[in-house]
Amino acid sequence: MPDNSQSKPQPPLFELGTQVVVLQTVRGKGARSLFPPGVVGMVARLPALDTSKYLIRFMDGTEEAIDGSELIALANYRNPTLEESAQGKEQARYYDRIIYQCIIGSQAYGLSNDASDIDRRGIYLPRAEDQWSLFGVPEQIENEPTQEAYWEYQKFLILALKANPNALECLYSPRVERIDPAVEPLLANRQIFLSQLVYQTYSGYVASQFKKLQSDMRNRGEVKWKHAMHLIRLLLSGIDILRHQRVTVDVAEHRDELLAIRRGERTLEQIDTTRLQLHKEFDRAQSLTNLPVRPDYEMANTLLIEARKIACHQ
């Protein structure tokens, strides 16, 4: 009997959404090098019956067809070193000290799609014995495979006092999954972190990020459109903070335009025009804002001391 095994479709090596490592240089149109070997992407589409190529989506939104023989699941890419294993075990004991957990990123912004990751951020409050020890505690614990990261309480306060966008969005996320009593005073007083430093921090980020986009366009002939989208999103957020003394994380009302930017449907010149228009609004919002010149450092210090007292009894 004839052997028809070669004509039978083979099951896919990877499922949709699997994070994979590309073992070869990723090349785009004209054989131009896009990413070096070892870049991480996600399976966005499985191969058709007559091909072995997967559509892989990378962190900047770029999508390329990659043969399955050039891919390996991120989880199987390599075993951790002894140092990394030790660090993982060291951090693991702090996970039961997490007092606040929320979802940030596209899921919280109202900009997600079926392929969007779920990014979790939060705060952990270490035991007093760990805080007092010679070895101290890590400023941040993270689990890359699950897209989780948690700041130590004091580190989080410092970031929020500096109007760090990630910290402020964490405090105001509409997708909160865990609130322990120890963090309730912080959430009840989250407005103390909103000050005119927002203008300085946000505009500084936008300016530096746009220069990087221009540099990428000159040197590579393309930009990371996801970064361009977040540049505009951050300007919208900064304007809202200065005008309304709040952080509106969900920007679904601007979804269509922001996603058009992420898909590369706007030129860099168009994005620059939008940026300049929004920056005029940002300047005006700064001149009219009722926010204080600086955050309430004294209250933040009180919150830290009270949290440390709680840690002494846990």
PDB file of C-alpha atoms in Angstrom:
ATOM      1  CA  MET A   1       0.000   0.000   0.000  1.00  0.00           C
ATOM      2  CA  PRO A   2       1.279   3.518  -0.716  1.00  0.00           C
ATOM      3  CA  ASP A   3       2.608   5.487   2.215  1.00  0.00           C
ATOM      4  CA  ASN A   4       0.515   8.647   2.538  1.00  0.00           C
ATOM      5  CA  SER A   5       2.017   9.746   5.843  1.00  0.00           C
ATOM      6  CA  GLN A   6       3.905  12.590   4.216  1.00  0.00           C
ATOM      7  CA  SER A   7       0.674  14.125   2.944  1.00  0.00           C
ATOM      8  CA  LYS A   8      -1.030  14.207   6.312  1.00  0.00           C
ATOM      9  CA  PRO A   9      -1.025  17.637   7.957  1.00  0.00           C
ATOM     10  CA  GLN A  10       1.195  17.732  11.020  1.00  0.00           C
ATOM     11  CA  PRO A  11      -0.118  19.186  14.284  1.00  0.00           C
ATOM     12  CA  PRO A  12       1.273  22.636  15.107  1.00  0.00           C
ATOM     13  CA  LEU A  13       4.339  22.770  17.318  1.00  0.00           C
ATOM     14  CA  PHE A  14       3.036  25.809  19.171  1.00  0.00           C
ATOM     15  CA  GLU A  15      -0.394  27.071  20.181  1.00  0.00           C
ATOM     16  CA  LEU A  16      -1.754  30.545  19.559  1.00  0.00           C
ATOM     17  CA  GLY A  17      -0.393  32.999  22.090  1.00  0.00           C
ATOM     18  CA  THR A  18       2.733  30.949  22.878  1.00  0.00           C
ATOM     19  CA  GLN A  19       5.806  33.061  23.589  1.00  0.00           C
ATOM     20  CA  VAL A  20       8.657  31.858  21.413  1.00  0.00           C
ATOM     21  CA  VAL A  21      12.316  32.655  20.799  1.00  0.00           C
ATOM     22  CA  VAL A  22      13.505  33.075  17.202  1.00  0.00           C
ATOM     23  CA  LEU A  23      16.816  31.287  16.732  1.00  0.00           C
ATOM     24  CA  GLN A  24      17.814  33.111  13.528  1.00  0.00           C
ATOM     25  CA  THR A  25      18.023  36.753  12.480  1.00  0.00           C
ATOM     26  CA  VAL A  26      14.560  38.067  11.644  1.00  0.00           C
ATOM     27  CA  ARG A  27      14.553  39.700   8.229  1.00  0.00           C
ATOM     28  CA  GLY A  28      11.910  41.912   6.679  1.00  0.00           C
ATOM     29  CA  LYS A  29      11.393  43.236   3.197  1.00  0.00           C
ATOM     30  CA  GLY A  30      14.520  43.399   1.099  1.00  0.00           C
ATOM     31  CA  ALA A  31      16.231  40.954   3.472  1.00  0.00           C
ATOM     32  CA  ARG A  32      16.689  43.856   5.894  1.00  0.00           C
ATOM     33  CA  SER A  33      17.625  42.730   9.410  1.00  0.00           C
ATOM     34  CA  LEU A  34      14.828  43.534  11.863  1.00  0.00           C
ATOM     35  CA  PHE A  35      15.812  41.629  15.011  1.00  0.00           C
ATOM     36  CA  PRO A  36      18.857  39.632  16.124  1.00  0.00           C
ATOM     37  CA  PRO A  37      18.727  35.928  17.033  1.00  0.00           C
ATOM     38  CA  GLY A  38      17.164  35.377  20.446  1.00  0.00           C
ATOM     39  CA  VAL A  39      14.359  37.916  20.064  1.00  0.00           C
ATOM     40  CA  VAL A  40      11.096  36.954  21.792  1.00  0.00           C
ATOM     41  CA  GLY A  41       7.748  37.051  20.010  1.00  0.00           C
ATOM     42  CA  MET A  42       4.286  35.543  20.259  1.00  0.00           C
ATOM     43  CA  VAL A  43       2.462  33.160  17.938  1.00  0.00           C
ATOM     44  CA  ALA A  44      -0.245  35.267  16.280  1.00  0.00           C
ATOM     45  CA  ARG A  45      -1.340  32.759  13.612  1.00  0.00           C
ATOM     46  CA  LEU A  46      -0.779  29.057  13.036  1.00  0.00           C
ATOM     47  CA  PRO A  47       0.658  27.698   9.767  1.00  0.00           C
ATOM     48  CA  ALA A  48      -1.647  26.870   6.857  1.00  0.00           C
ATOM     49  CA  LEU A  49      -1.789  23.214   5.816  1.00  0.00           C
ATOM     50  CA  ASP A  50       0.741  23.712   3.036  1.00  0.00           C
ATOM     51  CA  THR A  51       3.354  25.641   5.020  1.00  0.00           C
ATOM     52  CA  SER A  52       5.339  25.389   8.233  1.00  0.00           C
ATOM     53  CA  LYS A  53       5.542  29.131   8.831  1.00  0.00           C
ATOM     54  CA  TYR A  54       3.988  30.764  11.900  1.00  0.00           C
ATOM     55  CA  LEU A  55       3.036  34.420  12.021  1.00  0.00           C
ATOM     56  CA  ILE A  56       5.024  35.836  14.936  1.00  0.00           C
ATOM     57  CA  ARG A  57       4.147  39.176  16.540  1.00  0.00           C
ATOM     58  CA  PHE A  58       6.970  41.047  18.263  1.00  0.00           C
ATOM     59  CA  MET A  59       6.831  43.534  21.140  1.00  0.00           C
ATOM     60  CA  ASP A  60       6.801  46.572  18.837  1.00  0.00           C
ATOM     61  CA  GLY A  61       3.811  45.220  16.883  1.00  0.00           C
ATOM     62  CA  THR A  62       5.866  43.967  13.919  1.00  0.00           C
ATOM     63  CA  GLU A  63       4.645  40.661  12.463  1.00  0.00           C
ATOM     64  CA  GLU A  64       6.765  38.277  10.407  1.00  0.00           C
ATOM     65  CA  ALA A  65       6.269  34.737   9.065  1.00  0.00           C
ATOM     66  CA  ILE A  66       8.860  32.419  10.665  1.00  0.00           C
ATOM     67  CA  ASP A  67       9.432  28.737   9.932  1.00  0.00           C
ATOM     68  CA  GLY A  68       8.701  26.467  12.896  1.00  0.00           C
ATOM     69  CA  SER A  69      12.214  25.009  12.698  1.00  0.00           C
ATOM     70  CA  GLU A  70      13.593  28.422  13.692  1.00  0.00           C
ATOM     71  CA  LEU A  71      11.419  28.714  16.800  1.00  0.00           C
ATOM     72  CA  ILE A  72      11.590  27.377  20.323  1.00  0.00           C
ATOM     73  CA  ALA A  73       9.130  27.966  23.155  1.00  0.00           C
ATOM     74  CA  LEU A  74      10.413  30.622  25.541  1.00  0.00           C
ATOM     75  CA  ALA A  75       9.760  28.283  28.463  1.00  0.00           C
ATOM     76  CA  ASN A  76      12.137  25.720  26.906  1.00  0.00           C
ATOM     77  CA  TYR A  77      14.738  28.140  25.565  1.00  0.00           C
ATOM     78  CA  ARG A  78      17.261  27.537  28.293  1.00  0.00           C
ATOM     79  CA  ASN A  79      17.494  26.429  31.880  1.00  0.00           C
ATOM     80  CA  PRO A  80      18.147  29.177  34.403  1.00  0.00           C
ATOM     81  CA  THR A  81      21.658  29.596  35.740  1.00  0.00           C
ATOM     82  CA  LEU A  82      22.353  28.752  39.370  1.00  0.00           C
ATOM     83  CA  GLU A  83      22.420  32.476  40.120  1.00  0.00           C
ATOM     84  CA  GLU A  84      19.055  33.021  38.441  1.00  0.00           C
ATOM     85  CA  SER A  85      17.562  30.021  40.249  1.00  0.00           C
ATOM     86  CA  ALA A  86      18.811  31.344  43.567  1.00  0.00           C
ATOM     87  CA  GLN A  87      17.397  34.787  42.800  1.00  0.00           C
ATOM     88  CA  GLY A  88      14.038  33.250  41.874  1.00  0.00           C
ATOM     89  CA  LYS A  89      13.890  31.319  45.127  1.00  0.00           C
ATOM     90  CA  GLU A  90      14.876  34.428  47.064  1.00  0.00           C
ATOM     91  CA  GLN A  91      12.117  36.494  45.464  1.00  0.00           C
ATOM     92  CA  ALA A  92       9.489  33.769  45.815  1.00  0.00           C
ATOM     93  CA  ARG A  93       9.283  34.211  49.565  1.00  0.00           C
ATOM     94  CA  TYR A  94       8.108  37.791  49.108  1.00  0.00           C
ATOM     95  CA  TYR A  95       5.070  36.903  47.012  1.00  0.00           C
ATOM     96  CA  ASP A  96       2.954  36.210  50.086  1.00  0.00           C
ATOM     97  CA  ARG A  97       3.676  39.821  51.112  1.00  0.00           C
ATOM     98  CA  ILE A  98       1.878  41.338  48.113  1.00  0.00           C
ATOM     99  CA  ILE A  99      -0.744  43.774  49.414  1.00  0.00           C
ATOM    100  CA  TYR A 100      -1.929  45.316  46.146  1.00  0.00           C
ATOM    101  CA  GLN A 101      -2.334  43.877  42.669  1.00  0.00           C
ATOM    102  CA  CYS A 102      -3.795  45.438  39.540  1.00  0.00           C
ATOM    103  CA  ILE A 103      -3.771  45.115  35.761  1.00  0.00           C
ATOM    104  CA  ILE A 104      -2.071  47.810  33.703  1.00  0.00           C
ATOM    105  CA  GLY A 105      -1.114  48.074  30.035  1.00  0.00           C
ATOM    106  CA  SER A 106      -3.454  47.667  27.078  1.00  0.00           C
ATOM    107  CA  GLN A 107      -6.020  45.712  29.112  1.00  0.00           C
ATOM    108  CA  ALA A 108      -6.432  48.685  31.463  1.00  0.00           C
ATOM    109  CA  TYR A 109      -6.084  51.335  28.745  1.00  0.00           C
ATOM    110  CA  GLY A 110      -9.034  49.938  26.785  1.00  0.00           C
ATOM    111  CA  LEU A 111      -6.667  49.212  23.886  1.00  0.00           C
ATOM    112  CA  SER A 112      -6.436  45.419  24.065  1.00  0.00           C
ATOM    113  CA  ASN A 113      -7.076  42.834  21.385  1.00  0.00           C
ATOM    114  CA  ASP A 114      -7.178  39.040  21.380  1.00  0.00           C
ATOM    115  CA  ALA A 115      -3.381  38.835  21.401  1.00  0.00           C
ATOM    116  CA  SER A 116      -2.775  41.331  24.218  1.00  0.00           C
ATOM    117  CA  ASP A 117      -0.887  40.165  27.296  1.00  0.00           C
ATOM    118  CA  ILE A 118      -2.189  40.701  30.806  1.00  0.00           C
ATOM    119  CA  ASP A 119       0.349  42.831  32.686  1.00  0.00           C
ATOM    120  CA  ARG A 120       0.057  42.843  36.460  1.00  0.00           C
ATOM    121  CA  ARG A 121       1.730  45.337  38.779  1.00  0.00           C
ATOM    122  CA  GLY A 122       1.460  46.023  42.464  1.00  0.00           C
ATOM    123  CA  ILE A 123       3.085  46.564  45.838  1.00  0.00           C
ATOM    124  CA  TYR A 124       4.552  44.257  48.423  1.00  0.00           C
ATOM    125  CA  LEU A 125       5.213  44.998  52.094  1.00  0.00           C
ATOM    126  CA  PRO A 126       8.182  42.987  53.403  1.00  0.00           C
ATOM    127  CA  ARG A 127       8.408  41.573  56.899  1.00  0.00           C
ATOM    128  CA  ALA A 128      10.089  43.839  59.422  1.00  0.00           C
ATOM    129  CA  GLU A 129      12.857  41.261  59.969  1.00  0.00           C
ATOM    130  CA  ASP A 130      13.714  41.316  56.265  1.00  0.00           C
ATOM    131  CA  GLN A 131      13.600  45.107  56.099  1.00  0.00           C
ATOM    132  CA  TRP A 132      15.916  45.449  59.092  1.00  0.00           C
ATOM    133  CA  SER A 133      18.412  42.788  58.038  1.00  0.00           C
ATOM    134  CA  LEU A 134      21.864  43.525  56.626  1.00  0.00           C
ATOM    135  CA  PHE A 135      20.766  42.047  53.307  1.00  0.00           C
ATOM    136  CA  GLY A 136      17.730  44.292  52.926  1.00  0.00           C
ATOM    137  CA  VAL A 137      14.943  43.542  50.453  1.00  0.00           C
ATOM    138  CA  PRO A 138      14.663  43.836  46.649  1.00  0.00           C
ATOM    139  CA  GLU A 139      13.160  47.071  45.340  1.00  0.00           C
ATOM    140  CA  GLN A 140      11.139  45.010  42.874  1.00  0.00           C
ATOM    141  CA  ILE A 141      10.149  41.382  42.472  1.00  0.00           C
ATOM    142  CA  GLU A 142       9.047  40.108  39.092  1.00  0.00           C
ATOM    143  CA  ASN A 143       7.952  37.053  37.183  1.00  0.00           C
ATOM    144  CA  GLU A 144       8.639  37.618  33.487  1.00  0.00           C
ATOM    145  CA  PRO A 145       6.722  34.582  32.124  1.00  0.00           C
ATOM    146  CA  THR A 146       3.519  35.762  33.823  1.00  0.00           C
ATOM    147  CA  GLN A 147       4.145  39.476  33.119  1.00  0.00           C
ATOM    148  CA  GLU A 148       4.057  40.383  36.821  1.00  0.00           C
ATOM    149  CA  ALA A 149       6.114  42.921  38.775  1.00  0.00           C
ATOM    150  CA  TYR A 150       5.670  44.300  42.282  1.00  0.00           C
ATOM    151  CA  TRP A 151       7.441  47.226  43.927  1.00  0.00           C
ATOM    152  CA  GLU A 152       8.531  47.280  47.543  1.00  0.00           C
ATOM    153  CA  TYR A 153       6.306  49.741  49.417  1.00  0.00           C
ATOM    154  CA  GLN A 154       8.912  52.464  49.933  1.00  0.00           C
ATOM    155  CA  LYS A 155      10.201  52.172  46.367  1.00  0.00           C
ATOM    156  CA  PHE A 156       6.662  52.575  45.084  1.00  0.00           C
ATOM    157  CA  LEU A 157       6.133  55.726  47.155  1.00  0.00           C
ATOM    158  CA  ILE A 158       9.327  57.251  45.766  1.00  0.00           C
ATOM    159  CA  LEU A 159       8.264  56.535  42.188  1.00  0.00           C
ATOM    160  CA  ALA A 160       4.783  57.937  42.752  1.00  0.00           C
ATOM    161  CA  LEU A 161       6.193  61.089  44.377  1.00  0.00           C
ATOM    162  CA  LYS A 162       8.249  61.627  41.215  1.00  0.00           C
ATOM    163  CA  ALA A 163       5.052  61.328  39.130  1.00  0.00           C
ATOM    164  CA  ASN A 164       6.298  58.153  37.488  1.00  0.00           C
ATOM    165  CA  PRO A 165       3.554  57.236  34.960  1.00  0.00           C
ATOM    166  CA  ASN A 166       3.707  53.507  35.738  1.00  0.00           C
ATOM    167  CA  ALA A 167       3.259  54.116  39.459  1.00  0.00           C
ATOM    168  CA  LEU A 168       0.414  56.601  39.017  1.00  0.00           C
ATOM    169  CA  GLU A 169      -1.409  54.316  36.580  1.00  0.00           C
ATOM    170  CA  CYS A 170      -1.016  51.484  39.063  1.00  0.00           C
ATOM    171  CA  LEU A 171      -2.697  53.570  41.774  1.00  0.00           C
ATOM    172  CA  TYR A 172      -5.592  54.499  39.486  1.00  0.00           C
ATOM    173  CA  SER A 173      -6.001  51.283  37.492  1.00  0.00           C
ATOM    174  CA  PRO A 174      -9.652  50.377  36.840  1.00  0.00           C
ATOM    175  CA  ARG A 175      -8.686  46.678  36.988  1.00  0.00           C
ATOM    176  CA  VAL A 176      -7.798  45.988  40.637  1.00  0.00           C
ATOM    177  CA  GLU A 177      -7.512  42.353  41.697  1.00  0.00           C
ATOM    178  CA  ARG A 178      -6.245  42.558  45.270  1.00  0.00           C
ATOM    179  CA  ILE A 179      -6.422  45.123  48.066  1.00  0.00           C
ATOM    180  CA  ASP A 180      -5.176  44.152  51.534  1.00  0.00           C
ATOM    181  CA  PRO A 181      -5.995  46.322  54.569  1.00  0.00           C
ATOM    182  CA  ALA A 182      -2.361  47.440  54.788  1.00  0.00           C
ATOM    183  CA  VAL A 183      -2.638  49.292  51.466  1.00  0.00           C
ATOM    184  CA  GLU A 184      -6.044  50.896  52.024  1.00  0.00           C
ATOM    185  CA  PRO A 185      -4.601  54.106  53.588  1.00  0.00           C
ATOM    186  CA  LEU A 186      -2.386  54.547  50.518  1.00  0.00           C
ATOM    187  CA  LEU A 187      -5.285  54.174  48.098  1.00  0.00           C
ATOM    188  CA  ALA A 188      -7.452  56.490  50.188  1.00  0.00           C
ATOM    189  CA  ASN A 189      -4.756  59.175  49.893  1.00  0.00           C
ATOM    190  CA  ARG A 190      -3.565  58.568  46.332  1.00  0.00           C
ATOM    191  CA  GLN A 191      -4.287  62.173  45.347  1.00  0.00           C
ATOM    192  CA  ILE A 192      -1.244  63.309  47.392  1.00  0.00           C
ATOM    193  CA  PHE A 193       1.001  62.132  44.547  1.00  0.00           C
ATOM    194  CA  LEU A 194      -0.614  64.357  41.924  1.00  0.00           C
ATOM    195  CA  SER A 195       1.315  67.576  41.496  1.00  0.00           C
ATOM    196  CA  GLN A 196       2.744  69.825  38.820  1.00  0.00           C
ATOM    197  CA  LEU A 197       5.674  67.409  38.586  1.00  0.00           C
ATOM    198  CA  VAL A 198       3.394  65.542  36.182  1.00  0.00           C
ATOM    199  CA  TYR A 199       4.126  68.183  33.550  1.00  0.00           C
ATOM    200  CA  GLN A 200       7.880  67.849  33.964  1.00  0.00           C
ATOM    201  CA  THR A 201       7.936  64.045  34.057  1.00  0.00           C
ATOM    202  CA  TYR A 202       5.480  63.395  31.245  1.00  0.00           C
ATOM    203  CA  SER A 203       6.762  66.053  28.856  1.00  0.00           C
ATOM    204  CA  GLY A 204      10.343  64.895  29.435  1.00  0.00           C
ATOM    205  CA  TYR A 205       9.407  61.330  28.546  1.00  0.00           C
ATOM    206  CA  VAL A 206       7.472  62.410  25.453  1.00  0.00           C
ATOM    207  CA  ALA A 207      10.358  64.556  24.164  1.00  0.00           C
ATOM    208  CA  SER A 208      13.001  61.851  24.638  1.00  0.00           C
ATOM    209  CA  GLN A 209      10.766  59.158  23.160  1.00  0.00           C
ATOM    210  CA  PHE A 210       9.985  61.222  20.070  1.00  0.00           C
ATOM    211  CA  LYS A 211      13.698  61.848  19.485  1.00  0.00           C
ATOM    212  CA  LYS A 212      14.198  58.092  19.618  1.00  0.00           C
ATOM    213  CA  LEU A 213      11.425  57.561  17.058  1.00  0.00           C
ATOM    214  CA  GLN A 214      13.097  60.080  14.747  1.00  0.00           C
ATOM    215  CA  SER A 215      16.428  58.327  15.211  1.00  0.00           C
ATOM    216  CA  ASP A 216      14.870  54.940  14.412  1.00  0.00           C
ATOM    217  CA  MET A 217      13.323  56.361  11.245  1.00  0.00           C
ATOM    218  CA  ARG A 218      16.692  57.772  10.109  1.00  0.00           C
ATOM    219  CA  ASN A 219      18.726  54.685  10.986  1.00  0.00           C
ATOM    220  CA  ARG A 220      16.284  51.840  10.315  1.00  0.00           C
ATOM    221  CA  GLY A 221      13.713  53.366   8.014  1.00  0.00           C
ATOM    222  CA  GLU A 222      10.871  52.516  10.411  1.00  0.00           C
ATOM    223  CA  VAL A 223       9.704  53.148  13.938  1.00  0.00           C
ATOM    224  CA  LYS A 224       8.129  51.138  16.717  1.00  0.00           C
ATOM    225  CA  TRP A 225       4.533  52.231  16.249  1.00  0.00           C
ATOM    226  CA  LYS A 226       3.501  50.911  19.643  1.00  0.00           C
ATOM    227  CA  HIS A 227       5.919  53.382  21.237  1.00  0.00           C
ATOM    228  CA  ALA A 228       4.490  56.173  19.095  1.00  0.00           C
ATOM    229  CA  MET A 229       0.993  55.280  20.286  1.00  0.00           C
ATOM    230  CA  HIS A 230       2.031  55.385  23.942  1.00  0.00           C
ATOM    231  CA  LEU A 231       3.715  58.748  23.401  1.00  0.00           C
ATOM    232  CA  ILE A 232       0.377  60.239  22.323  1.00  0.00           C
ATOM    233  CA  ARG A 233      -1.504  58.335  25.028  1.00  0.00           C
ATOM    234  CA  LEU A 234       0.795  59.742  27.700  1.00  0.00           C
ATOM    235  CA  LEU A 235       0.217  63.305  26.510  1.00  0.00           C
ATOM    236  CA  LEU A 236      -3.555  62.751  26.682  1.00  0.00           C
ATOM    237  CA  SER A 237      -3.173  61.366  30.186  1.00  0.00           C
ATOM    238  CA  GLY A 238      -0.987  64.255  31.347  1.00  0.00           C
ATOM    239  CA  ILE A 239      -3.492  66.817  30.095  1.00  0.00           C
ATOM    240  CA  ASP A 240      -6.293  65.029  31.925  1.00  0.00           C
ATOM    241  CA  ILE A 241      -4.324  64.918  35.195  1.00  0.00           C
ATOM    242  CA  LEU A 242      -3.555  68.645  35.137  1.00  0.00           C
ATOM    243  CA  ARG A 243      -7.120  69.594  34.212  1.00  0.00           C
ATOM    244  CA  HIS A 244      -9.084  67.239  36.435  1.00  0.00           C
ATOM    245  CA  GLN A 245      -6.693  66.203  39.234  1.00  0.00           C
ATOM    246  CA  ARG A 246      -7.107  62.504  38.470  1.00  0.00           C
ATOM    247  CA  VAL A 247      -5.451  59.769  36.417  1.00  0.00           C
ATOM    248  CA  THR A 248      -7.825  58.389  33.792  1.00  0.00           C
ATOM    249  CA  VAL A 249      -6.141  55.141  32.791  1.00  0.00           C
ATOM    250  CA  ASP A 250      -8.835  53.954  30.377  1.00  0.00           C
ATOM    251  CA  VAL A 251      -8.441  55.913  27.129  1.00  0.00           C
ATOM    252  CA  ALA A 252     -11.086  53.974  25.173  1.00  0.00           C
ATOM    253  CA  GLU A 253     -12.577  57.245  23.892  1.00  0.00           C
ATOM    254  CA  HIS A 254      -9.365  57.693  21.867  1.00  0.00           C
ATOM    255  CA  ARG A 255      -9.123  53.992  20.962  1.00  0.00           C
ATOM    256  CA  ASP A 256      -9.643  54.289  17.202  1.00  0.00           C
ATOM    257  CA  GLU A 257      -6.947  56.905  16.698  1.00  0.00           C
ATOM    258  CA  LEU A 258      -4.463  55.288  19.076  1.00  0.00           C
ATOM    259  CA  LEU A 259      -4.860  51.866  17.478  1.00  0.00           C
ATOM    260  CA  ALA A 260      -4.468  53.419  14.029  1.00  0.00           C
ATOM    261  CA  ILE A 261      -1.100  54.744  15.197  1.00  0.00           C
ATOM    262  CA  ARG A 262      -0.131  51.338  16.613  1.00  0.00           C
ATOM    263  CA  ARG A 263      -0.995  49.684  13.301  1.00  0.00           C
ATOM    264  CA  GLY A 264       1.309  52.104  11.462  1.00  0.00           C
ATOM    265  CA  GLU A 265      -1.539  53.859   9.670  1.00  0.00           C
ATOM    266  CA  ARG A 266      -0.182  57.300  10.526  1.00  0.00           C
ATOM    267  CA  THR A 267       3.077  58.756   9.282  1.00  0.00           C
ATOM    268  CA  LEU A 268       5.673  60.069  11.675  1.00  0.00           C
ATOM    269  CA  GLU A 269       4.915  63.561  10.352  1.00  0.00           C
ATOM    270  CA  GLN A 270       1.230  63.148  11.223  1.00  0.00           C
ATOM    271  CA  ILE A 271       2.138  61.888  14.682  1.00  0.00           C
ATOM    272  CA  ASP A 272       4.449  64.855  15.176  1.00  0.00           C
ATOM    273  CA  THR A 273       1.634  67.245  14.218  1.00  0.00           C
ATOM    274  CA  THR A 274      -0.641  65.574  16.771  1.00  0.00           C
ATOM    275  CA  ARG A 275       2.134  65.667  19.363  1.00  0.00           C
ATOM    276  CA  LEU A 276       2.703  69.384  18.919  1.00  0.00           C
ATOM    277  CA  GLN A 277      -1.019  70.161  19.080  1.00  0.00           C
ATOM    278  CA  LEU A 278      -1.425  68.131  22.254  1.00  0.00           C
ATOM    279  CA  HIS A 279       1.658  69.712  23.790  1.00  0.00           C
ATOM    280  CA  LYS A 280       0.074  73.135  23.371  1.00  0.00           C
ATOM    281  CA  GLU A 281      -2.916  71.820  25.299  1.00  0.00           C
ATOM    282  CA  PHE A 282      -0.520  70.355  27.864  1.00  0.00           C
ATOM    283  CA  ASP A 283       1.216  73.737  28.279  1.00  0.00           C
ATOM    284  CA  ARG A 284      -2.113  75.477  28.721  1.00  0.00           C
ATOM    285  CA  ALA A 285      -3.326  72.877  31.206  1.00  0.00           C
ATOM    286  CA  GLN A 286      -0.128  73.419  33.193  1.00  0.00           C
ATOM    287  CA  SER A 287      -0.664  77.179  33.304  1.00  0.00           C
ATOM    288  CA  LEU A 288      -4.243  76.761  34.591  1.00  0.00           C
ATOM    289  CA  THR A 289      -3.941  73.699  36.825  1.00  0.00           C
ATOM    290  CA  ASN A 290      -5.065  73.672  40.443  1.00  0.00           C
ATOM    291  CA  LEU A 291      -2.601  70.932  41.348  1.00  0.00           C
ATOM    292  CA  PRO A 292       0.010  71.787  43.993  1.00  0.00           C
ATOM    293  CA  VAL A 293       3.547  72.555  42.908  1.00  0.00           C
ATOM    294  CA  ARG A 294       4.871  69.509  44.706  1.00  0.00           C
ATOM    295  CA  PRO A 295       3.397  66.293  46.091  1.00  0.00           C
ATOM    296  CA  ASP A 296       2.677  65.815  49.780  1.00  0.00           C
ATOM    297  CA  TYR A 297       5.953  64.313  50.977  1.00  0.00           C
ATOM    298  CA  GLU A 298       4.926  64.579  54.622  1.00  0.00           C
ATOM    299  CA  MET A 299       1.800  62.484  54.139  1.00  0.00           C
ATOM    300  CA  ALA A 300       3.721  59.956  52.071  1.00  0.00           C
ATOM    301  CA  ASN A 301       6.213  59.618  54.916  1.00  0.00           C
ATOM    302  CA  THR A 302       3.368  59.073  57.377  1.00  0.00           C
ATOM    303  CA  LEU A 303       1.922  56.358  55.157  1.00  0.00           C
ATOM    304  CA  LEU A 304       5.316  54.642  55.019  1.00  0.00           C
ATOM    305  CA  ILE A 305       5.772  54.716  58.799  1.00  0.00           C
ATOM    306  CA  GLU A 306       2.265  53.344  59.402  1.00  0.00           C
ATOM    307  CA  ALA A 307       2.862  50.553  56.866  1.00  0.00           C
ATOM    308  CA  ARG A 308       6.138  49.656  58.565  1.00  0.00           C
ATOM    309  CA  LYS A 309       4.288  49.440  61.903  1.00  0.00           C
ATOM    310  CA  ILE A 310       1.813  47.011  60.341  1.00  0.00           C
ATOM    311  CA  ALA A 311       4.700  44.906  59.035  1.00  0.00           C
ATOM    312  CA  CYS A 312       6.073  44.647  62.575  1.00  0.00           C
ATOM    313  CA  HIS A 313       2.939  42.789  63.682  1.00  0.00           C
ATOM    314  CA  GLN A 314       2.605  40.431  60.735  1.00  0.00           C
TER     315      GLN A 314
END
